[in-house]
CSV table of C-alpha atoms in Angstrom, one decimal:
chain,number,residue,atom,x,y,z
X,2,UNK,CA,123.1,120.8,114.1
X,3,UNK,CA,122.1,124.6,115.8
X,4,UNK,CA,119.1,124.9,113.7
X,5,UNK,CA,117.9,121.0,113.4
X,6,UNK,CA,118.5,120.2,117.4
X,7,UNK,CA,119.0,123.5,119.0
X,8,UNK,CA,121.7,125.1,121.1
X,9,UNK,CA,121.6,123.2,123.5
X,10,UNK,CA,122.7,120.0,121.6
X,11,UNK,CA,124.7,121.3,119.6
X,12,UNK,CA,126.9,122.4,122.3
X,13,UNK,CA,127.1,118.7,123.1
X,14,UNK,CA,127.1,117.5,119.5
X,15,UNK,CA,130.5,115.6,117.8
X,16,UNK,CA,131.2,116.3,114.4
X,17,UNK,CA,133.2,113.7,112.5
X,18,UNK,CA,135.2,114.6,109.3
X,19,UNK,CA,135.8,112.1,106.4
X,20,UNK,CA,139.5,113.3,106.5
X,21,UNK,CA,139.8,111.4,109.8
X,22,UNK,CA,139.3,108.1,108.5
X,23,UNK,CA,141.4,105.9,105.6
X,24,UNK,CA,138.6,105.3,103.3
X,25,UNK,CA,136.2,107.8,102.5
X,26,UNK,CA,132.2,107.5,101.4
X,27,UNK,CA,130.9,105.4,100.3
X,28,UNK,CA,133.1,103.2,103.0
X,29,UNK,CA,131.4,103.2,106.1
X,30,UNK,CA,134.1,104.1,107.8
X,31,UNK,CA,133.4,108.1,108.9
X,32,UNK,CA,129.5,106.5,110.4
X,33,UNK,CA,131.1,103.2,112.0
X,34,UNK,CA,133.8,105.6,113.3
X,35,UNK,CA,130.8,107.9,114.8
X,36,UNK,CA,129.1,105.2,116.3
X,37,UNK,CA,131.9,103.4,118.0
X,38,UNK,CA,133.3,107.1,119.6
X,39,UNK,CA,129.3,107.6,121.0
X,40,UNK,CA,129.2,104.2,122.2
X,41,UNK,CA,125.8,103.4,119.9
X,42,UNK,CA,125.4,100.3,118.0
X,43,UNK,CA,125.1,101.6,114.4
X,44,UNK,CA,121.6,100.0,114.1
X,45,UNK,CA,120.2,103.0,116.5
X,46,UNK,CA,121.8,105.7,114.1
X,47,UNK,CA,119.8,107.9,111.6
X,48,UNK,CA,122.4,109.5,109.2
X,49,UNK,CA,121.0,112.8,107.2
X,50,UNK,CA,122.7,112.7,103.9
X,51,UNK,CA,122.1,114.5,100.3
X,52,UNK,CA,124.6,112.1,98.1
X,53,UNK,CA,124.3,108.4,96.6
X,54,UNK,CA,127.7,108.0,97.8
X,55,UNK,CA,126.7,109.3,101.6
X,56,UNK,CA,123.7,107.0,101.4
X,57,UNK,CA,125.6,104.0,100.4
X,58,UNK,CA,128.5,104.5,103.5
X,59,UNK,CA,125.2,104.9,105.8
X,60,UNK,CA,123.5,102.1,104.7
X,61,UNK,CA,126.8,99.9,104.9
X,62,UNK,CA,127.3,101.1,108.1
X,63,UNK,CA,123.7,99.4,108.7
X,64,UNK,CA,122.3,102.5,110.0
X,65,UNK,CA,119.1,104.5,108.6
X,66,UNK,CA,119.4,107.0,106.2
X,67,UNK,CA,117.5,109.6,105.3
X,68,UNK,CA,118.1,112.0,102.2
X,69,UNK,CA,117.0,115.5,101.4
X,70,UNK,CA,118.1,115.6,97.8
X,71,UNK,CA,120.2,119.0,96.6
X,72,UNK,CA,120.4,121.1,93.3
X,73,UNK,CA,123.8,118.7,92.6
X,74,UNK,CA,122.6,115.2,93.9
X,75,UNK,CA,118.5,115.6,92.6
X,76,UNK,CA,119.3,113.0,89.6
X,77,UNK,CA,121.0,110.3,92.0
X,78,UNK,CA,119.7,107.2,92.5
X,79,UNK,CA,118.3,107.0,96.1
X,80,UNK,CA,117.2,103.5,96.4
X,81,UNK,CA,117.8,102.0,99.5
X,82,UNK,CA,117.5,104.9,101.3
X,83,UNK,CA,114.8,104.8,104.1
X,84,UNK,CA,113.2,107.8,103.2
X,85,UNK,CA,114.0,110.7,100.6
X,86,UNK,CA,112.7,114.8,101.0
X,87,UNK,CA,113.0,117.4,98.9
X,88,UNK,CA,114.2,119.2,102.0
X,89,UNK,CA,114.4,119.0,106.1
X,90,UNK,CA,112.2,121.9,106.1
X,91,UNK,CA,113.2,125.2,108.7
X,92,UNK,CA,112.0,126.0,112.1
X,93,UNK,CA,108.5,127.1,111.2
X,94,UNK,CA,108.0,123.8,108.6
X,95,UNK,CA,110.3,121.2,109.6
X,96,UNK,CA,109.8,118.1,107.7
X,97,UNK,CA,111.7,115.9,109.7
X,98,UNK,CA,112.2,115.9,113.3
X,99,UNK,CA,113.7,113.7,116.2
X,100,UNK,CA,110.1,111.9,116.7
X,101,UNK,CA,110.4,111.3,113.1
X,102,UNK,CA,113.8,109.6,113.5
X,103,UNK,CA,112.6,108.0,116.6
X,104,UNK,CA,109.8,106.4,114.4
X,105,UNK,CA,112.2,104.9,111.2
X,106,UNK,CA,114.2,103.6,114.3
X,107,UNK,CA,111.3,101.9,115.4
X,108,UNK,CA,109.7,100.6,112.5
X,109,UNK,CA,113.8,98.9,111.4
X,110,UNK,CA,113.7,97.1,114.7
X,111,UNK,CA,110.6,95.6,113.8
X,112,UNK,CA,111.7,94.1,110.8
């Protein structure tokens, strides 16, 4: 969260654990969770994963998913997804930002 939205956000930012949940991923229960403690409708939610099974509990959620693939989930199947990197990138070559997020947003509430 530090190094993707700063300090400042992360100070602010909830983390939710799959261990507070019944069902785990690829339930959507961890992201519907999320969503109804932050008072957001899930279909304003971009969820960062780097598994099949993360990408299935997002998308069942109905909120956008992005994956940046790792050494142990490369080979997955990714379909569905709304948009898959190698990688978010760092601070001096991010390769996905907030604007970025704001833009999938966009473009799934135009469809």
């Amino acid at each position: 969260v530090r190094v993707m939205l700063g300090e400042e956000v992360a100070k602010n930012m909830r983390v939710f654990a799959g261990d507070v949940v019944p069902k785990k991923k690829p339930a959507p229960d961890i992201y519907l969770l999320a969503a109804r403690e932050l008072g957001i409708d899930p279909a304003a939610c971009v969820v960062v994963e780097d598994s099949r099974i993360g990408k299935e509990a997002a998308k069942a959620a109905g909120m956008i998913c992005v994956v940046t693939k790792s050494s142990y989930t490369q080979s997955e199947d990714f379909s569905g997804a709304n948009l898959v990197l190698p990688d978010l990138g760092d601070s001096n070559d991010a390769k996905f930002s907030l604007g970025d997020a704001r833009t999938l947003l966009a473009s799934s509430a135009n469809t």
